Amino acid sequence: MSDIIELPSYKEQSDSVRARFADIYQRPIKLEVKDVSKSFNTAKGQIDVLSPISFNVHRREFISVIGPSGCGKSTLIRMLAGLETVSGGQFLLDGKEASGPGADRGMVFQGYTLFPWLTVKKNVMFGLEVNGHSGTSVEQEAMQWIELVGLGHAAESYPSQLSGGMKQRVAIARALANQPQILFMDEPFGALDPHTRSQMQSHLLQIWHNVDVTIMFVTHDLDEAIYLSDRILVLKANPGEIQEFIEVPVPRPRTPEQMLSPEFLATKQRLEELIHPKEHTSTQDLPIVRMTSVNDNVE
Amino acid sequence: MKNSSQFKAPTTPWFAVRKELSAKRRSLLIAASFILPILLWSIVSYTPFIWHPDIKLEISADRENVTTVFTAGNHLSKEYFPGFVEAVEAENSEILAARASGESTTSGFRARRANLKILRHMAPVAIANGWLTREEAEDDSQLYQVWQGVAEGTLVGSKVKLSDQNIALIKRNWELLSAKSPTFVSKSLPETPLEKLVPQGRPANPVYLPAPHEVVIQGYHDFTQETDPDKPSMWQRYKHSLRIVFFGFMLSALVGVPIGILCGTFDFFSKLFEPFIDFFRYMPAPAFSTLLVAVFLAHDAPKIALVFLGTFFQMVLVVSNTTRQLDASLIEAAQTLGAKTFTMIRRVIIPGITPNLYNDMRILLGWSWTWLVIAELIGVKSGLTEFIETQGRWRNFDSVFPIIIMIGVTGFVTDQILASLRKYFFPWTPESSEKKHGFIGRFVLWMLDRKVYDTPKNGKA
């Protein structure tokens, strides 16, 4: 791929980036994953979805999880959010073992999971109310979160009146309103069109900048992973296990223009190598069958 | 016509695969779907050569030594009717022959009574032509005057036209009658046997298909007439029937909906209740009717219980299915927001399923109307069904149809009203903003004054 331009190694970091990572590792550990694994028992026997994996996430870090389909990246994040049981190992949140779903871990899903019978404001208030808050302060707080995602004008709308991007922004506001220790995002922009998607990515970085929250973000889009993350957890399929935990050498603050910078491309090249290793899908192997007459040569 | 250069939206052709027709064409078809059946009914009823296998008697006659008695309004088959007429004619010629030869077959009281019967056969003609009311026609002296009028030509039938044969016969009879007395005196009826009115009738549909106007007139009559105080009026019957449907359905919803929601939410309740319910619903509710009467005695209780039994089991299964169809990701989202079991049911599951639950309830309410008819026949028969049953036995199908139609209209209108109210209960469902008001919806809005329901839209503040 890179015969044309000579790229630097993705491991080369500028001084500022190196200093930033040194700072990150100084921070307290927010999430400690210890030998967490997942397997299913089926009629054919036990199927290991995820071999025991361990890693740490530091406070206010932005981690992406990436890997080929079937590598268990969604399963991992659903286990951490408490939506699925852990087959082995444990994970600690702020040093304490967490089990089952709870308000300390927020989640944004790929599908639209806003409650359709509640207005935007009531959706954001939901988490606060079920956790025992009430009164006008809840409403004010909800409005602040809605303003944060830039939807103050739509507070009284129902989800069915919003576009896909707006729905996901509300979902982020709703998850953040509980002030979770960590926010899990499972391909949240997967269903959006490319334009909205890149808007949402910039928007998410802005929110993350303004809010004290640690984010774990599952995606299969390499650009998205690099553009957003401090580190990228690359998983491998059958069974799922960690291939590499890549430190993204692209300096912050990020801008879309950086997508063409050498560090960005070098990281992307590395991810390509890890996720699509030497695939035999060259068109040369396909038999040449012409169903219609072709007179002019396109090449 | 000038050529107009204005843009005109192309109309959808009448037969376009999965394309919506224009609003105008749709309304036209909706109207037609109701008008066509009525039109078909009218054509069959009012076109004499289409499916009129019967003769409906306008004038009947009693036969000598024949026990089967026909009265005006009865239906005879077209094959049988000529034989009936011929037999009466034959009896008349025997009477005339006997009179000519001077022998008298009967005499005195019996002869006078036979003649009185012949006089009374004029009553249906007098009523149909509006010469006499139903009550007046029971008065023999009034009938006597009708005979006089017809014989002297002052009364000419408009609805029931007497045949020339009958008019001639009436004149001959009147000569005998007026010779004895110009007014009715029961003792001074002639002893000479009178000629019998020859049966007359017109082609008719089978007895089970009354004509539209007969149904309307009879329906109006049944709903407005004063009934004797021992029997319920039609509106009382209607209210009684509504009450049984309402209580049966409400009871079933009161118990069935919570159980259904529990079954849809917890596998525990699903496995505990549903297998048995699934089995039980195959036992037809009417099969329990005698049992229900034994347990709840004869009046309304067993009827309500039957409607309950008919709807409850379906309801649990339908509601649990609806509950299970709630998007699981909504539940997961609520979990990650910190909702625990009870909060989840109250704040996510129940509000999430209500729009579908509402539709389920509409369908099940329709079902409970079907059970009503059977319910009203068990124990002491009651309500509209009792009326249908009795009138049907007497073959008064013109009384039966209005009731059947009314039950249908009640169910249909209730359902349409509930359907059009849905958008006010669930303004957040996507379809509530898309769908335009239907006919009944507009009517309800007009009745309720829609300003009350228009919530201010402050979305663009």
mmCIF file of C-alpha atoms in Angstrom, chain A residues 33-215:
data_model
loop_
_atom_site.group_PDB
_atom_site.id
_atom_site.type_symbol
_atom_site.label_atom_id
_atom_site.label_comp_id
_atom_site.label_asym_id
_atom_site.label_seq_id
_atom_site.Cartn_x
_atom_site.Cartn_y
_atom_site.Cartn_z
ATOM 1 C CA VAL A 33 -9.726 -5.697 33.353
ATOM 2 C CA LYS A 34 -8.220 -8.905 34.745
ATOM 3 C CA ASP A 35 -8.356 -12.122 32.703
ATOM 4 C CA VAL A 36 -11.921 -11.483 31.584
ATOM 5 C CA SER A 37 -13.166 -14.193 29.217
ATOM 6 C CA LYS A 38 -16.388 -15.248 27.607
ATOM 7 C CA SER A 39 -17.525 -18.635 26.379
ATOM 8 C CA PHE A 40 -20.843 -20.181 25.487
ATOM 9 C CA ASN A 41 -21.951 -23.741 26.048
ATOM 10 C CA THR A 42 -23.698 -25.124 23.009
ATOM 11 C CA ALA A 43 -24.756 -28.587 21.925
ATOM 12 C CA LYS A 44 -21.450 -28.925 20.065
ATOM 13 C CA GLY A 45 -19.499 -28.048 23.177
ATOM 14 C CA GLN A 46 -17.907 -24.947 24.553
ATOM 15 C CA ILE A 47 -17.268 -22.022 22.232
ATOM 16 C CA ASP A 48 -14.709 -19.459 23.365
ATOM 17 C CA VAL A 49 -15.724 -16.032 22.195
ATOM 18 C CA LEU A 50 -13.083 -14.202 24.156
ATOM 19 C CA SER A 51 -9.940 -15.734 25.668
ATOM 20 C CA PRO A 52 -8.881 -14.213 28.968
ATOM 21 C CA ILE A 53 -7.738 -10.669 28.341
ATOM 22 C CA SER A 54 -6.310 -8.006 30.631
ATOM 23 C CA PHE A 55 -5.734 -4.288 30.192
ATOM 24 C CA ASN A 56 -6.028 -1.015 32.063
ATOM 25 C CA VAL A 57 -7.840 2.179 31.192
ATOM 26 C CA HIS A 58 -6.754 5.421 32.826
ATOM 27 C CA ARG A 59 -8.935 8.285 33.892
ATOM 28 C CA ARG A 60 -10.229 10.473 31.012
ATOM 29 C CA GLU A 61 -8.636 8.249 28.448
ATOM 30 C CA PHE A 62 -10.344 7.654 25.118
ATOM 31 C CA ILE A 63 -9.943 3.994 24.149
ATOM 32 C CA SER A 64 -11.200 2.438 20.944
ATOM 33 C CA VAL A 65 -11.761 -1.270 20.531
ATOM 34 C CA ILE A 66 -11.362 -2.514 16.993
ATOM 35 C CA GLY A 67 -11.138 -5.882 15.309
ATOM 36 C CA PRO A 68 -12.586 -8.077 12.591
ATOM 37 C CA SER A 69 -16.191 -9.202 12.949
ATOM 38 C CA GLY A 70 -16.582 -12.033 15.442
ATOM 39 C CA CYS A 71 -13.633 -10.902 17.560
ATOM 40 C CA GLY A 72 -15.906 -10.284 20.531
ATOM 41 C CA LYS A 73 -15.443 -6.526 20.750
ATOM 42 C CA SER A 74 -19.149 -5.935 21.348
ATOM 43 C CA THR A 75 -19.279 -8.831 23.790
ATOM 44 C CA LEU A 76 -16.379 -7.341 25.732
ATOM 45 C CA ILE A 77 -18.018 -3.966 26.072
ATOM 46 C CA ARG A 78 -21.420 -5.476 26.920
ATOM 47 C CA MET A 79 -19.774 -7.537 29.681
ATOM 48 C CA LEU A 80 -18.103 -4.431 31.059
ATOM 49 C CA ALA A 81 -21.454 -2.584 30.956
ATOM 50 C CA GLY A 82 -23.009 -5.466 32.889
ATOM 51 C CA LEU A 83 -25.392 -6.520 30.110
ATOM 52 C CA GLU A 84 -23.745 -9.919 29.750
ATOM 53 C CA THR A 85 -22.237 -12.201 32.336
ATOM 54 C CA VAL A 86 -18.507 -12.742 32.556
ATOM 55 C CA SER A 87 -17.379 -16.354 32.097
ATOM 56 C CA GLY A 88 -14.090 -15.831 33.876
ATOM 57 C CA GLY A 89 -11.947 -13.157 35.463
ATOM 58 C CA GLN A 90 -13.107 -9.872 36.857
ATOM 59 C CA PHE A 91 -12.978 -6.159 36.235
ATOM 60 C CA LEU A 92 -12.497 -3.370 38.718
ATOM 61 C CA LEU A 93 -13.954 0.090 38.405
ATOM 62 C CA ASP A 94 -11.997 2.549 40.539
ATOM 63 C CA GLY A 95 -10.533 -0.479 42.310
ATOM 64 C CA LYS A 96 -13.928 -1.932 43.198
ATOM 65 C CA GLU A 97 -15.432 -4.968 41.557
ATOM 66 C CA ALA A 98 -18.535 -4.125 39.547
ATOM 67 C CA SER A 99 -21.238 -6.563 38.583
ATOM 68 C CA GLY A 100 -24.536 -6.203 36.759
ATOM 69 C CA PRO A 101 -25.557 -3.063 34.929
ATOM 70 C CA GLY A 102 -25.508 0.177 36.875
ATOM 71 C CA ALA A 103 -25.584 3.928 36.644
ATOM 72 C CA ASP A 104 -21.803 4.138 37.196
ATOM 73 C CA ARG A 105 -21.253 2.801 33.673
ATOM 74 C CA GLY A 106 -23.058 4.558 30.833
ATOM 75 C CA MET A 107 -23.767 3.012 27.473
ATOM 76 C CA VAL A 108 -24.629 4.338 24.046
ATOM 77 C CA PHE A 109 -25.876 1.709 21.607
ATOM 78 C CA GLN A 110 -25.708 1.489 17.851
ATOM 79 C CA GLY A 111 -29.495 1.326 17.494
ATOM 80 C CA TYR A 112 -31.614 4.204 18.628
ATOM 81 C CA THR A 113 -32.578 3.402 22.177
ATOM 82 C CA LEU A 114 -34.293 6.607 23.220
ATOM 83 C CA PHE A 115 -37.633 5.980 24.908
ATOM 84 C CA PRO A 116 -40.046 6.989 22.158
ATOM 85 C CA TRP A 117 -42.828 7.959 24.579
ATOM 86 C CA LEU A 118 -40.663 10.544 26.346
ATOM 87 C CA THR A 119 -39.589 13.932 25.038
ATOM 88 C CA VAL A 120 -35.882 14.653 24.665
ATOM 89 C CA LYS A 121 -35.860 16.360 28.054
ATOM 90 C CA LYS A 122 -37.705 13.526 29.793
ATOM 91 C CA ASN A 123 -35.356 11.004 28.198
ATOM 92 C CA VAL A 124 -32.364 12.806 29.677
ATOM 93 C CA MET A 125 -34.141 13.115 33.026
ATOM 94 C CA PHE A 126 -34.854 9.380 33.097
ATOM 95 C CA GLY A 127 -31.494 8.327 34.526
ATOM 96 C CA LEU A 128 -31.548 11.038 37.157
ATOM 97 C CA GLU A 129 -35.066 10.150 38.240
ATOM 98 C CA VAL A 130 -34.578 6.397 38.509
ATOM 99 C CA ASN A 131 -31.522 7.072 40.632
ATOM 100 C CA GLY A 132 -33.616 8.890 43.160
ATOM 101 C CA HIS A 133 -33.233 12.532 42.150
ATOM 102 C CA SER A 134 -36.332 14.633 41.791
ATOM 103 C CA GLY A 135 -37.580 18.170 41.675
ATOM 104 C CA THR A 136 -36.851 21.105 39.415
ATOM 105 C CA SER A 137 -33.078 20.697 39.763
ATOM 106 C CA VAL A 138 -33.357 17.491 37.719
ATOM 107 C CA GLU A 139 -35.008 19.383 34.920
ATOM 108 C CA GLN A 140 -32.373 22.097 34.990
ATOM 109 C CA GLU A 141 -29.574 19.580 35.021
ATOM 110 C CA ALA A 142 -31.126 17.683 32.111
ATOM 111 C CA MET A 143 -31.391 20.923 30.152
ATOM 112 C CA GLN A 144 -27.694 21.593 30.733
ATOM 113 C CA TRP A 145 -26.780 18.225 29.270
ATOM 114 C CA ILE A 146 -29.080 18.836 26.326
ATOM 115 C CA GLU A 147 -27.441 22.215 25.739
ATOM 116 C CA LEU A 148 -24.072 20.489 25.897
ATOM 117 C CA VAL A 149 -24.958 18.318 22.911
ATOM 118 C CA GLY A 150 -26.452 21.357 21.169
ATOM 119 C CA LEU A 151 -30.109 20.307 21.188
ATOM 120 C CA GLY A 152 -31.627 22.951 23.465
ATOM 121 C CA HIS A 153 -34.139 23.839 20.757
ATOM 122 C CA ALA A 154 -35.442 20.262 20.531
ATOM 123 C CA ALA A 155 -35.935 19.593 24.250
ATOM 124 C CA GLU A 156 -39.683 19.162 23.904
ATOM 125 C CA SER A 157 -39.581 17.058 20.731
ATOM 126 C CA TYR A 158 -40.262 13.359 20.661
ATOM 127 C CA PRO A 159 -37.507 11.064 19.344
ATOM 128 C CA SER A 160 -39.579 10.223 16.255
ATOM 129 C CA GLN A 161 -39.244 13.865 15.224
ATOM 130 C CA LEU A 162 -35.421 13.808 15.319
ATOM 131 C CA SER A 163 -32.824 12.781 12.752
ATOM 132 C CA GLY A 164 -30.477 9.849 13.422
ATOM 133 C CA GLY A 165 -27.593 12.110 14.422
ATOM 134 C CA MET A 166 -29.783 14.096 16.807
ATOM 135 C CA LYS A 167 -31.060 10.891 18.381
ATOM 136 C CA GLN A 168 -27.522 9.732 19.107
ATOM 137 C CA ARG A 169 -26.644 13.102 20.584
ATOM 138 C CA VAL A 170 -29.601 12.778 22.939
ATOM 139 C CA ALA A 171 -28.475 9.251 23.778
ATOM 140 C CA ILE A 172 -25.041 10.624 24.706
ATOM 141 C CA ALA A 173 -26.594 13.371 26.821
ATOM 142 C CA ARG A 174 -28.819 10.805 28.522
ATOM 143 C CA ALA A 175 -25.871 8.558 29.341
ATOM 144 C CA LEU A 176 -23.735 11.468 30.558
ATOM 145 C CA ALA A 177 -26.491 12.907 32.752
ATOM 146 C CA ASN A 178 -25.874 10.098 35.240
ATOM 147 C CA GLN A 179 -22.240 11.252 35.378
ATOM 148 C CA PRO A 180 -20.896 7.746 34.874
ATOM 149 C CA GLN A 181 -17.302 6.838 35.674
ATOM 150 C CA ILE A 182 -16.925 5.400 32.231
ATOM 151 C CA LEU A 183 -18.957 5.647 29.049
ATOM 152 C CA PHE A 184 -19.165 2.642 26.743
ATOM 153 C CA MET A 185 -20.110 3.275 23.160
ATOM 154 C CA ASP A 186 -20.970 0.327 20.923
ATOM 155 C CA GLU A 187 -20.624 1.497 17.308
ATOM 156 C CA PRO A 188 -22.763 4.523 18.108
ATOM 157 C CA PHE A 189 -22.347 6.143 14.700
ATOM 158 C CA GLY A 190 -22.591 2.947 12.671
ATOM 159 C CA ALA A 191 -26.041 3.717 11.305
ATOM 160 C CA LEU A 192 -25.336 7.309 10.331
ATOM 161 C CA ASP A 193 -24.471 8.644 6.891
ATOM 162 C CA PRO A 194 -20.768 9.588 6.362
ATOM 163 C CA HIS A 195 -21.310 13.327 6.642
ATOM 164 C CA THR A 196 -23.313 13.178 9.872
ATOM 165 C CA ARG A 197 -20.877 10.625 11.140
ATOM 166 C CA SER A 198 -17.834 12.867 10.814
ATOM 167 C CA GLN A 199 -19.793 15.715 12.414
ATOM 168 C CA MET A 200 -20.669 13.447 15.308
ATOM 169 C CA GLN A 201 -17.027 12.417 15.732
ATOM 170 C CA SER A 202 -15.868 16.023 16.121
ATOM 171 C CA HIS A 203 -18.812 16.656 18.372
ATOM 172 C CA LEU A 204 -17.959 13.713 20.576
ATOM 173 C CA LEU A 205 -14.368 14.889 20.976
ATOM 174 C CA GLN A 206 -15.690 18.273 22.039
ATOM 175 C CA ILE A 207 -18.016 16.742 24.619
ATOM 176 C CA TRP A 208 -15.241 14.515 25.917
ATOM 177 C CA HIS A 209 -13.028 17.610 26.227
ATOM 178 C CA ASN A 210 -15.646 19.408 28.304
ATOM 179 C CA VAL A 211 -16.759 16.552 30.550
ATOM 180 C CA ASP A 212 -14.801 14.475 33.010
ATOM 181 C CA VAL A 213 -15.484 11.090 31.498
ATOM 182 C CA THR A 214 -13.521 8.064 30.335
ATOM 183 C CA ILE A 215 -14.713 6.577 27.053
#
